[in-house]
Coordinates of C-alpha atoms in Angstrom, one line a residue:
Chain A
X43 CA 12.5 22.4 -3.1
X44 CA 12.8 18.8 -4.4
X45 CA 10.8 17.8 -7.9
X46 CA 7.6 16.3 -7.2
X47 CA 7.5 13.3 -8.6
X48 CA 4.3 10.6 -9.2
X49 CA 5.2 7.1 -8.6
X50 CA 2.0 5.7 -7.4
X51 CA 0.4 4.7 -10.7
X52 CA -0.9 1.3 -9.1
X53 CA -3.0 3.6 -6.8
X54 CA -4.1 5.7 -9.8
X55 CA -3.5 6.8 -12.7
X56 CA -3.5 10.2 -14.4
X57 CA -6.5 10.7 -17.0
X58 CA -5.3 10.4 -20.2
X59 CA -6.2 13.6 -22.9
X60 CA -8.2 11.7 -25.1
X61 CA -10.0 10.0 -22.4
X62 CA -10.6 13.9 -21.3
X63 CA -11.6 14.8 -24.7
X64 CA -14.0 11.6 -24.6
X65 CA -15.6 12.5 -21.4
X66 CA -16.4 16.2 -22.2
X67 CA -18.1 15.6 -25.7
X68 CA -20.5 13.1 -23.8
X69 CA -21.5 15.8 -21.4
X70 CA -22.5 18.3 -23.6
X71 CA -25.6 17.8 -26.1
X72 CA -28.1 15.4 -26.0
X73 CA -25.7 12.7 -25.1
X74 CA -24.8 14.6 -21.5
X75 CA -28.5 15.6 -21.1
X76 CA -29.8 12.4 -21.5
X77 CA -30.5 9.6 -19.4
X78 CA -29.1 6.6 -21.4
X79 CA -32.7 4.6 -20.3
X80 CA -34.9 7.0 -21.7
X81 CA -36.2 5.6 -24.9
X82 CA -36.8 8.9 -26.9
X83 CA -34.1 10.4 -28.9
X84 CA -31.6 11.8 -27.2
X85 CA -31.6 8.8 -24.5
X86 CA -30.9 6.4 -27.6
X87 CA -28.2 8.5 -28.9
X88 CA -26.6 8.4 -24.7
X89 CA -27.1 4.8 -24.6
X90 CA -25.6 4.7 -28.0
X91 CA -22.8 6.1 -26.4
X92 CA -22.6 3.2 -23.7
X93 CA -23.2 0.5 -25.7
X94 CA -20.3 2.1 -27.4
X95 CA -17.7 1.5 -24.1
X96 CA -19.6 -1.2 -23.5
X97 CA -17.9 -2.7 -26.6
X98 CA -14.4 -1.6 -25.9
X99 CA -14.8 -2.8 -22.6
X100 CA -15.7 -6.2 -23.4
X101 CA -13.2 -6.3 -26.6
X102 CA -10.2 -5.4 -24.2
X103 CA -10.6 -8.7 -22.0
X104 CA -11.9 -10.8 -25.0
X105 CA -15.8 -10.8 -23.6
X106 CA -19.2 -10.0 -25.0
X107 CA -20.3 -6.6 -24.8
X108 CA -23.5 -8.0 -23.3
X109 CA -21.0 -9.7 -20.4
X110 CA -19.8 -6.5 -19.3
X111 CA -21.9 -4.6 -15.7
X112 CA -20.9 -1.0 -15.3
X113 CA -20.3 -0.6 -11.9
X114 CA -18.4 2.1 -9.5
X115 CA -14.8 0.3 -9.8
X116 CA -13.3 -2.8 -9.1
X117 CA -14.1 -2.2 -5.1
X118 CA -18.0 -2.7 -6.3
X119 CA -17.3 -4.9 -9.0
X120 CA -15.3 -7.3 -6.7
X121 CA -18.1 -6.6 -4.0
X122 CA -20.8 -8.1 -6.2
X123 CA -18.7 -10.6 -8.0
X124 CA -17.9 -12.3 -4.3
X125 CA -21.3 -12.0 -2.8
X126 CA -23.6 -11.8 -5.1
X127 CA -22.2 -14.7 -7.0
X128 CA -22.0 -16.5 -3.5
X129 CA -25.5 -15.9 -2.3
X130 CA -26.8 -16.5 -5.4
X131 CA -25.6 -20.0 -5.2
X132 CA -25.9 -20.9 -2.2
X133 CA -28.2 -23.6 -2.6
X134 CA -25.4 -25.7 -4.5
X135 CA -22.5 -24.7 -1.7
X136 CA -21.3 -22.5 0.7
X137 CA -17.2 -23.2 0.6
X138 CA -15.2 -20.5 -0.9
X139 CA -11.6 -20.1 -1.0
X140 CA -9.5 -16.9 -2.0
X141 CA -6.0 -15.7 -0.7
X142 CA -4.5 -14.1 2.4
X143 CA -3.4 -10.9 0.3
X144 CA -6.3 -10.6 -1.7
X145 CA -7.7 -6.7 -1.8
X146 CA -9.4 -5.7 1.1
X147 CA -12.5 -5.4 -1.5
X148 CA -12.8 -9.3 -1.5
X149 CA -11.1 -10.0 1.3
X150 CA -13.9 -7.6 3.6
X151 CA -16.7 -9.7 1.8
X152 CA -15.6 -13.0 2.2
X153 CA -16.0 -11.8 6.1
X154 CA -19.3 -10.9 5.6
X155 CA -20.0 -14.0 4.1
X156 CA -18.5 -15.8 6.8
X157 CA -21.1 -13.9 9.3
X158 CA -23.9 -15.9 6.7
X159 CA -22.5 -18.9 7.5
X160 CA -20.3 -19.1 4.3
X161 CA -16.8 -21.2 5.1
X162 CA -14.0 -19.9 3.5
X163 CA -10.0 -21.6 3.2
X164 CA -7.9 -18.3 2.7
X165 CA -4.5 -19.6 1.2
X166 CA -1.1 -18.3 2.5
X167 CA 1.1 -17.5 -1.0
X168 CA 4.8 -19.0 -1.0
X169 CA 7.4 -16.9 0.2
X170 CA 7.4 -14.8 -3.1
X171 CA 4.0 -14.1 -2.9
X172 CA 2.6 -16.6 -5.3
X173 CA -0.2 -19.2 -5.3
X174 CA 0.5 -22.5 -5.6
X175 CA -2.1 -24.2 -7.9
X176 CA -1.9 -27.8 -6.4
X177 CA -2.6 -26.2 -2.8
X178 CA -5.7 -24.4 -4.6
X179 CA -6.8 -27.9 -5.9
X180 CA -6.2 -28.8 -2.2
X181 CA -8.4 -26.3 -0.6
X182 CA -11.3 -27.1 -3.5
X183 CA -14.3 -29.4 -1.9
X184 CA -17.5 -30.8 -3.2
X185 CA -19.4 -27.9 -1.8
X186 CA -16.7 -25.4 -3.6
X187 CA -18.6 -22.5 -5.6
X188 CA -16.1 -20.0 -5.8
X189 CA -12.7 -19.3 -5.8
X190 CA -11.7 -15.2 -5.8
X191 CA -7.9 -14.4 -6.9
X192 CA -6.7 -11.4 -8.4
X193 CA -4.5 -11.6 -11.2
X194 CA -1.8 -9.2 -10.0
X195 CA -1.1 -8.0 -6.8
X196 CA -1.5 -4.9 -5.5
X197 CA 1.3 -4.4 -3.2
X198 CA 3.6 -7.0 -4.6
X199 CA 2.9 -6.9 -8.6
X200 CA 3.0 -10.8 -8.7
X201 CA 1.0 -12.2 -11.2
X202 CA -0.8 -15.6 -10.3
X203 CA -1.3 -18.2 -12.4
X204 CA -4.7 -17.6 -13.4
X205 CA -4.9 -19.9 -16.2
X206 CA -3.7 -22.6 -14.6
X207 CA -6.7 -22.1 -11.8
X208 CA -9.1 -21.5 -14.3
X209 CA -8.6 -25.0 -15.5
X210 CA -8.6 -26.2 -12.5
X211 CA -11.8 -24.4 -11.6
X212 CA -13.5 -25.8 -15.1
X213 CA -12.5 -29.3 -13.9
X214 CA -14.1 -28.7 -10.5
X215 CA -16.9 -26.6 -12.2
X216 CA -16.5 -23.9 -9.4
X217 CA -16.8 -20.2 -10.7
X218 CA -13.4 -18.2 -10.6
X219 CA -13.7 -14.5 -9.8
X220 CA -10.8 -12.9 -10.9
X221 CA -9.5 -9.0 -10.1
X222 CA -7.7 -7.8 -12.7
X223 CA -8.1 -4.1 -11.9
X224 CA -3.8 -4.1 -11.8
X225 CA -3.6 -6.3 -14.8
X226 CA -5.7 -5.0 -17.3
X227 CA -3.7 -3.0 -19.8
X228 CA -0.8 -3.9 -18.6
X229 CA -0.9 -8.0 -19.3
X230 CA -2.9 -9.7 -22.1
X231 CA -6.7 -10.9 -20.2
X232 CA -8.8 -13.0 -21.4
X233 CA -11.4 -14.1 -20.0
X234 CA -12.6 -17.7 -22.6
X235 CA -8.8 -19.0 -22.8
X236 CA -7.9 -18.2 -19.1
X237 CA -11.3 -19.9 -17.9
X238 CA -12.6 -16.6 -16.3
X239 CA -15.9 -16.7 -15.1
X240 CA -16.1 -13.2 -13.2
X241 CA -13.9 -10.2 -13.8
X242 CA -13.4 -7.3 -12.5
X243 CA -12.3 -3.9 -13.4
X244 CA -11.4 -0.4 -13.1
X245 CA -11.0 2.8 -15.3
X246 CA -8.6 5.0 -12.9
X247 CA -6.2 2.0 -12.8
X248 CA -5.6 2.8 -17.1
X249 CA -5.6 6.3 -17.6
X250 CA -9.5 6.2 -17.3
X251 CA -11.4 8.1 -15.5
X252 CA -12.2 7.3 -10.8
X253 CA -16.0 6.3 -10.5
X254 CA -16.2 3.5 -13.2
X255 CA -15.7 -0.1 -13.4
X256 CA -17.0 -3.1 -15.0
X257 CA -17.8 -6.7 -14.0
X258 CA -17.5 -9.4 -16.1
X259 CA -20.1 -12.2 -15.9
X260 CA -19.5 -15.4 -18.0
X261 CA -23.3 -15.6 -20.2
X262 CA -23.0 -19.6 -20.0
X263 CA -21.3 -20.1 -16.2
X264 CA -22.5 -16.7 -14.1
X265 CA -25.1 -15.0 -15.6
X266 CA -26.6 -13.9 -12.8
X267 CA -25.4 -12.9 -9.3
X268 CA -27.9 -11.5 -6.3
X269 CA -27.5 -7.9 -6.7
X270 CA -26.0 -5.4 -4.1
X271 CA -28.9 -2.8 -5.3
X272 CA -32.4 -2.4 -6.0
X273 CA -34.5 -0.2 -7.8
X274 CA -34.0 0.4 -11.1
X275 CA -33.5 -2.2 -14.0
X276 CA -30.2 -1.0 -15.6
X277 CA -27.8 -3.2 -16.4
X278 CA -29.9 -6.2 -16.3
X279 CA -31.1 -5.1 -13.0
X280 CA -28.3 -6.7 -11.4
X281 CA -26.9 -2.9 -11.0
X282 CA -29.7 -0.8 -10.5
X283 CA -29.0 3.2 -11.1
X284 CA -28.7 6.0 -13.7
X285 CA -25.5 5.2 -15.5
X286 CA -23.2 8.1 -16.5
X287 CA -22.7 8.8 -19.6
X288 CA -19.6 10.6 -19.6
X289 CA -17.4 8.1 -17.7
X290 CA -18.8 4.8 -19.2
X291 CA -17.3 7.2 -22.6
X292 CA -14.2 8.0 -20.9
X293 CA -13.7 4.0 -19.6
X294 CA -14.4 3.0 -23.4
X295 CA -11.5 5.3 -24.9
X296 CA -9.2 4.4 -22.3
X297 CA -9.6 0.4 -23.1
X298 CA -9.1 1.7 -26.4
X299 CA -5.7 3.0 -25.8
X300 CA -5.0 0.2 -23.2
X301 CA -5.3 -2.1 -26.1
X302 CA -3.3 0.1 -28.5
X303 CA -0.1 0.8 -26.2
X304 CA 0.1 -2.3 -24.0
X305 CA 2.8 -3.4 -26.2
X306 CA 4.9 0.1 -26.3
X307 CA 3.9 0.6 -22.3
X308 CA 5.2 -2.5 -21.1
X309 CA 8.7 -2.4 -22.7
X310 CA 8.7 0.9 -21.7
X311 CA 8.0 0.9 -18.4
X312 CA 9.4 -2.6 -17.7
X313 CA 12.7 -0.5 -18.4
X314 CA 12.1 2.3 -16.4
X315 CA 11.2 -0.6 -13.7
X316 CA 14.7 -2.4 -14.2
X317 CA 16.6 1.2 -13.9
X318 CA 14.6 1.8 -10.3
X319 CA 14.8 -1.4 -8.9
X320 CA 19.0 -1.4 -9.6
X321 CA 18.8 1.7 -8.1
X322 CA 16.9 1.2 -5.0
X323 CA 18.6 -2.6 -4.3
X324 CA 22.1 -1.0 -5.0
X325 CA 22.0 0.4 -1.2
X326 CA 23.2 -2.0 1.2
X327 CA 20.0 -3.9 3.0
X328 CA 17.5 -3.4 0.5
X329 CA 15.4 -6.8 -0.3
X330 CA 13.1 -6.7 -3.2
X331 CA 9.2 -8.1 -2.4
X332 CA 7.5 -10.1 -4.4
X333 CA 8.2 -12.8 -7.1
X334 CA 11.5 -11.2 -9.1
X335 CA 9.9 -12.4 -12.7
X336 CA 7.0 -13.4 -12.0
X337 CA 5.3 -9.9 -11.9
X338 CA 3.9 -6.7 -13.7
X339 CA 5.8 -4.4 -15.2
X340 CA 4.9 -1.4 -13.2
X341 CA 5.8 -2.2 -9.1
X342 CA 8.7 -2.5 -7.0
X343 CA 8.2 -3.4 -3.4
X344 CA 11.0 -3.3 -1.3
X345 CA 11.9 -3.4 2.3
X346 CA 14.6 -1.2 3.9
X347 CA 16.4 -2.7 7.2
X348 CA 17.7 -0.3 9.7
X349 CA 15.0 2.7 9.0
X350 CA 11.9 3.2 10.6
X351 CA 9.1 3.1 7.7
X352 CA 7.3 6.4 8.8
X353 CA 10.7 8.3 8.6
X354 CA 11.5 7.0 5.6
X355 CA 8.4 8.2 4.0
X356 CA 8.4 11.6 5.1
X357 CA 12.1 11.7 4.1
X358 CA 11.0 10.9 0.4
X359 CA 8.2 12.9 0.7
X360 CA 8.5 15.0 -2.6
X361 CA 7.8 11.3 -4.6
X362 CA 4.1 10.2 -4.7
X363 CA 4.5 6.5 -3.6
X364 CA 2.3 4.1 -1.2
X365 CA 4.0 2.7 1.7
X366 CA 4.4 -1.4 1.3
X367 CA 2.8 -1.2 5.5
X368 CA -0.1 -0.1 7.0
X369 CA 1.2 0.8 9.5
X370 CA -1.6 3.0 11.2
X371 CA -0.5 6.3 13.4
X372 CA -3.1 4.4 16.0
X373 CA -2.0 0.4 14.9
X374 CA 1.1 0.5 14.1
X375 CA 0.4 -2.4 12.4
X376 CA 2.3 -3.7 9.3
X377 CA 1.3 -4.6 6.1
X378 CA -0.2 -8.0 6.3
X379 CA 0.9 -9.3 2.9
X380 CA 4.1 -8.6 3.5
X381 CA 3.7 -10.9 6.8
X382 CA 1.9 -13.2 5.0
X383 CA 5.5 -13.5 3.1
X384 CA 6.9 -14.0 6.3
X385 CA 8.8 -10.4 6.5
X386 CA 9.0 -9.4 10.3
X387 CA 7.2 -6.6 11.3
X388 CA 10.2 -4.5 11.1
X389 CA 10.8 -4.9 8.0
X390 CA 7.4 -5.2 6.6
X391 CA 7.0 -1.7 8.3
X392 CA 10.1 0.0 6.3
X393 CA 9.0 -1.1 3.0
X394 CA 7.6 0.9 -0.2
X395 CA 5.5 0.4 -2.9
X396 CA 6.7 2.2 -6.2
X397 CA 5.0 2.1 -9.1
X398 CA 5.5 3.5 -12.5
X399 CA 3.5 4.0 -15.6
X400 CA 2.7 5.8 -19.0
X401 CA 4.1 9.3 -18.2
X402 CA 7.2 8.0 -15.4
X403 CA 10.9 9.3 -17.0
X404 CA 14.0 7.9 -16.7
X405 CA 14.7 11.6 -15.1
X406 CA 12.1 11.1 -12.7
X407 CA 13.1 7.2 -11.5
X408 CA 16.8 9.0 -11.1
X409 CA 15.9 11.4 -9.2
X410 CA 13.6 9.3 -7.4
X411 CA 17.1 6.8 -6.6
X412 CA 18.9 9.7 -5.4
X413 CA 16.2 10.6 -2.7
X414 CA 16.0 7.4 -1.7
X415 CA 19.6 7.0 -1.4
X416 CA 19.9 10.3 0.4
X417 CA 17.0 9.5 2.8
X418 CA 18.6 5.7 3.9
X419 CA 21.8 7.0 4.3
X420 CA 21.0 9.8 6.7
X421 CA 18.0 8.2 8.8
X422 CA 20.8 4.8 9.1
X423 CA 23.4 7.6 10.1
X424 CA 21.1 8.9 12.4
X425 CA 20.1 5.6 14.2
X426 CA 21.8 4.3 17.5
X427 CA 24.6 2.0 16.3
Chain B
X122 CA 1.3 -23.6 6.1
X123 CA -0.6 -23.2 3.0
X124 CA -4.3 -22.7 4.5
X125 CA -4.3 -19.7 7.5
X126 CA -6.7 -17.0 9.1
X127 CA -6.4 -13.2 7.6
X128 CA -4.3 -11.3 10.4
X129 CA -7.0 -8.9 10.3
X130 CA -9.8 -8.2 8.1
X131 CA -8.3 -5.9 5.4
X132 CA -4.6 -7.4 4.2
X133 CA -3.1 -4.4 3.0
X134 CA -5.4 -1.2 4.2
X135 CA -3.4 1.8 4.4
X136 CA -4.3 5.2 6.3
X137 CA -4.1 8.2 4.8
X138 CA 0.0 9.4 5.4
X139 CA 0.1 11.4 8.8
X140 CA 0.8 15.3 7.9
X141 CA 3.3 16.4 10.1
X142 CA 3.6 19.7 11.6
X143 CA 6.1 22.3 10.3
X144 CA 7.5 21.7 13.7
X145 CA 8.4 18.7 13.5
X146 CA 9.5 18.7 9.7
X147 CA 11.5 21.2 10.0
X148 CA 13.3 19.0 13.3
X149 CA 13.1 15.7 11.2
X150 CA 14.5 17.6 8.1
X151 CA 17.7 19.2 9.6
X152 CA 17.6 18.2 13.2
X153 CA 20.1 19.9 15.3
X154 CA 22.4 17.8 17.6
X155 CA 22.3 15.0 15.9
X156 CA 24.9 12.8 15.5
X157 CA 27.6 11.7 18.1
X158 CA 29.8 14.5 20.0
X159 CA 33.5 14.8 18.8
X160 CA 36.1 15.5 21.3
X161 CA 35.9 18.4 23.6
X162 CA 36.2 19.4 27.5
X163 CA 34.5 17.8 30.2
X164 CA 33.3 14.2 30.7
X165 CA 31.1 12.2 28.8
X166 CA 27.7 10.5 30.0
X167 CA 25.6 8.2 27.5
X168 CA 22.4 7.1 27.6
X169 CA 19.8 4.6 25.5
X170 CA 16.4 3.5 25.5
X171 CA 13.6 1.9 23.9
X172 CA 13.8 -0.5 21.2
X173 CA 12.1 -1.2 17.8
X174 CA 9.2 -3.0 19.9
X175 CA 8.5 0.8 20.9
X176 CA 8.8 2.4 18.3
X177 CA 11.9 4.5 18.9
X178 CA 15.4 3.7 19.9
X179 CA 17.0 6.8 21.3
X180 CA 20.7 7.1 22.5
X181 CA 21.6 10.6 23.7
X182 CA 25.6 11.8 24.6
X183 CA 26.1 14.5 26.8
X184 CA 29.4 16.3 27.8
X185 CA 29.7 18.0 31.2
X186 CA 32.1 20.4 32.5
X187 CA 32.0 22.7 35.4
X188 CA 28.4 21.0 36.4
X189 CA 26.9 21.9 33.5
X190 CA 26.0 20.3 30.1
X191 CA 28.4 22.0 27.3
X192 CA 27.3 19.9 24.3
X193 CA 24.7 17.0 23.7
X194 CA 23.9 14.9 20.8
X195 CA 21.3 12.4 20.0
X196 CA 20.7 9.1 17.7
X197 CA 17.3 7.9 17.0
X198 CA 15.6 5.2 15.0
X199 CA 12.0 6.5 15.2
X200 CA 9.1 8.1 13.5
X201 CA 10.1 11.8 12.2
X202 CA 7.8 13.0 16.1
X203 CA 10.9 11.0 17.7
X204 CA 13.8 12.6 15.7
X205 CA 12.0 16.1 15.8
X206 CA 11.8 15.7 19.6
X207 CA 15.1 14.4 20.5
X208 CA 16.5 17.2 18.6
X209 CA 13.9 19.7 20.7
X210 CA 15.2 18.2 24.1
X211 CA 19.0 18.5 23.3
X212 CA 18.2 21.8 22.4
X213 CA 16.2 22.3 25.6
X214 CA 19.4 20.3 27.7
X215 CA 22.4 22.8 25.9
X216 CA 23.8 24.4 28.6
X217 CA 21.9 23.9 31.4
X218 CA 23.2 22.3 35.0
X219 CA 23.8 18.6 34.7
X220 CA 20.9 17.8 36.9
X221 CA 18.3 18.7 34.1
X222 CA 19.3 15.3 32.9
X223 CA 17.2 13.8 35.3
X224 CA 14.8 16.4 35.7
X225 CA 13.7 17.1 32.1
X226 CA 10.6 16.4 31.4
X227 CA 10.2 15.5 27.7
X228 CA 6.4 15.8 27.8
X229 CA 6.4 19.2 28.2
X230 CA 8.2 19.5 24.4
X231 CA 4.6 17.6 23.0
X232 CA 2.2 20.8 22.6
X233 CA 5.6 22.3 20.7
X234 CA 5.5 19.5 18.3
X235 CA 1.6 19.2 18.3
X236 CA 2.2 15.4 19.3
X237 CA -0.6 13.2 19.0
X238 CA -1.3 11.5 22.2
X239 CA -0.6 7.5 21.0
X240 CA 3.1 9.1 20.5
X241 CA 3.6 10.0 24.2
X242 CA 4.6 6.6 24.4
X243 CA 8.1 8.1 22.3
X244 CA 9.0 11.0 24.9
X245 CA 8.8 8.5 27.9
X246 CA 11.7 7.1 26.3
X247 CA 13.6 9.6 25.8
X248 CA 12.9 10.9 29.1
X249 CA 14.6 7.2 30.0
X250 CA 17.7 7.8 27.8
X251 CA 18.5 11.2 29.9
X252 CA 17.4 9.6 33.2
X253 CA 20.0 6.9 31.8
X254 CA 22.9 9.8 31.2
X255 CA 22.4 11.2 34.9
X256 CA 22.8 8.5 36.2
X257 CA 26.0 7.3 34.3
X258 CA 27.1 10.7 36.0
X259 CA 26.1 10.2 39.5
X260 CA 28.2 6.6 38.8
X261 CA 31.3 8.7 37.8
X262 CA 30.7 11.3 39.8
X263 CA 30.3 9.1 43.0
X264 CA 33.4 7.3 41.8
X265 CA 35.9 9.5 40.6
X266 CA 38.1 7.2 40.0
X267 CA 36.2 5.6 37.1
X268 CA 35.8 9.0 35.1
X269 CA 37.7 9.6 32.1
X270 CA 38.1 12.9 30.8
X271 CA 39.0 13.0 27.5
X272 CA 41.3 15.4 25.6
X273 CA 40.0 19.3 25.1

């Protein structure tokens, strides 16, 4: 039996041990038994607690504390960053452009918003997967209130040029929603010098714990957006519900350590990157995707010719990875980003997302090469010539 | 063209990976027959279908002697249900009379391989490819002079 191996960090990350350790002293005691909204004891020393992460939160992307929603993860977050900031102002607009590979998070609301009557210019990357801020200022109009682009991408790793838009939003005085769920931790945010006016984020994605995220609204640009729920006042009552305790602690510690071990992670893992992706583009007919340095440090995307994409998953089966594709057992279908960067369906089909992070080993990305090698060489062998 | 429409609604969705059946893992891991025949007695038929539009590209080899097929092998380009049941049919085809080439029917080998029913599409092909390799016999066979036999 091959080594299992976990290479699928930008899907999720393990939890780390002091994040653990975090979480399980908030649930015992008053702190667990408390609701942090009561207002005797034991609920101040919960809300303590979250005003707590709340500051290691905001600190980790340069915000306020008071600037930081707790919400379920960046799929909420992004949710109520693109509507709620859309519906809210929609008095003063209703254009809104984002990106043909956004997450299907914003990408799923900017269709609902379209069924409001909301008109939205999605922008096709270059061929590297990268926006091009002059065809953003192209796409901006007078009735322009938001523009939604995340900061890395998910299947790709490119990293747009967020500062650059930001400024250019400023200028247009359009609100910039910006998901850095793949960023955070792993690139230096912030939110006043790159001209961020909604952010959004999630614990699982650094060693946090799944269940939590955060949106950042600006206090000056977005301080309020219409609310997804209703029903309680937490959270300014733009996120109605009982907030837990123990994760809002466990996403506090883990911006903690994101902070501390950026530096040590990225050079780190940006080597254990370079070691896989010499590997992987050292077989014949292997094309990287995505800008080659204009990216995290944590995915490689590539595309394989001459396999078919399902085989060559379940050949590498033993490594936890995400296939580049989405290609359905029903569909068939191909990733669309990868389309979008004009791959042919073939191709887009036979690619993979790897992705590394805090506790990958150079053992682990060689022994990841070798199945990979292994499993190209015999499904091309087995092929028609 | 810097402005477009979404494909479809979610850019990079992805389903949960299919589990495959021990069936057709143990087929896809070490599939028997695979590969081209070397040399050996009788004649040799070959037959290929589908494409990557379909989702399988399947070329199957067959060598026949005394009326009946003595060894077959199989290439495919296909999802691990393809390779698993090209590797089932040859293994089915071993040995049997020549006309099972164009009698096989390669839908019988989907409750083996617990085939989901979108894949059916895969077997039709193959049943193509060995519909192909009879009839590349009936050819020879009809004109003798055409057949080469290669070297035992």
């Amino acid at each position: 039996m091959n080594p299992q191996i976990y290479m699928d960090f930008a899907a999720s990350t393990p939890v780390d041990p002091a994040v653990a350790d975090a979480m399980r002293a908030a649930l015992q005691g008053p702190v667990g038994a408390a609701n942090p909204a009561a207002t005797h004891w034991a609920g101040e020393a919960a809300a303590g607690a979250v005003d707590a992460a709340r500051r290691q939160v905001a600190a980790l992307v340069g915000a306020s504390p008071a600037e930081i929603i707790w919400t379920s993860g960046a799929t909420e977050s992004d949710n109520l960053a693109v509507t709620g900031a859309a519906r809210f102002r929609r008095q003063l607009g209703r254009h809104i452009v984002t990106t043909l590979i956004e997450h299907p998070a914003v990408l799923e609301s900017c269709r609902a918003l379209e069924a409001e009557g909301f008109e939205l210019t999605y922008i096709a990357p270059d061929g590297a997967g990268i926006v091009d801020v002059d065809v953003v200022a192209k796409a901006l109009r007078k009735d322009t209130i938001l523009v939604s682009i995340s900061h890395v991408n998910n299947e790709l790793g490119v990293v747009q040029p967020i500062a650059e838009i930001g400024r250019l939003c400023r200028d247009h005085n359009t609100l910039l929603h910006v998901d850095a769920a793949q960023s955070v931790g792993r690139l230096p945010v912030d939110v006043r010098s790159q001209r961020i006016d909604l952010l959004s984020l999630s614990a699982h994605k650094m060693y946090g714990p799944k269940g939590i995220g955060a949106l950042f609204l600006d206090r000056d640009r977005c301080r309020r957006v219409q609310p997804l729920f209703f029903g309680g006042g937490q959270e300014r009552g733009l996120r109605p519900g009982t907030l837990p305790t123990h994760q809002i602690a466990g996403f506090g510690v883990a911006a903690d350590l994101a902070a501390a071990r950026m530096q040590d992670d990225v050079a780190r893992i940006t080597a254990l990157r370079e070691q896989l992706e010499a590997g992987l583009l050292a077989v014949s007919d292997v094309r990287l995707n995505g800008h080659i340095e204009q990216r995290a440090c944590h995915i490689v995307n590539v595309s394989v010719a001459g396999v078919e994409g399902e085989s060559l998953r379940c050949g590498l089966r033993q490594v936890a990875l995400s296939s580049g594709s989405a290609c359905a057992a029903e569909s068939g279908e191909p990733s669309s980003v990868l389309r979008t960067l004009g791959r042919p369906d073939y191709l887009a089909q036979a690619s993979l997302r790897f992705s590394l992070g805090r506790t990958s080993t150079a053992e682990e990305v060689e022994a990841t090469i070798h199945a990979f090698r292994t499993t190209v060489t015999r499904l091309r062998e087995l092929a028609p010539a | 063209m810097p402005f477009a429409r979404p494909s479809h609604g979610c850019a990079n969705w992805r389903p949960p990976d299919v589990v495959y059946p021990d069936a057709v893992l143990a087929r896809f891991d070490a599939p028997a027959h695979a590969g081209p025949l070397g040399s050996g007695p009788g004649e040799l038929v070959t037959g290929r279908a589908g494409g990557v539009e379909d989702g399988i590209d399947v070329a199957f080899e067959a060598r026949i002697d005394g009326g009946r097929i003595v060894a077959i092998g199989f290439r495919t380009w296909g999802c691990p249900y393809s390779v698993a049941a090209s590797s089932l049919a040859a293994e089915r085809l071993q040995g049997q009379a020549v006309q099972a080439l164009g009698e096989f029917n390669p839908l019988e080998l989907a409750p083996l391989l617990d085939l989901p029913p979108e894949r059916r599409g895969r077997l039709l092909c193959i049943e193509d490819a060995l519909r192909s390799c009879w009839r590349a016999w009936d050819n020879k066979r009809l004109s003798p002079s055409s057949v080469s036999r290669s070297d035992p």
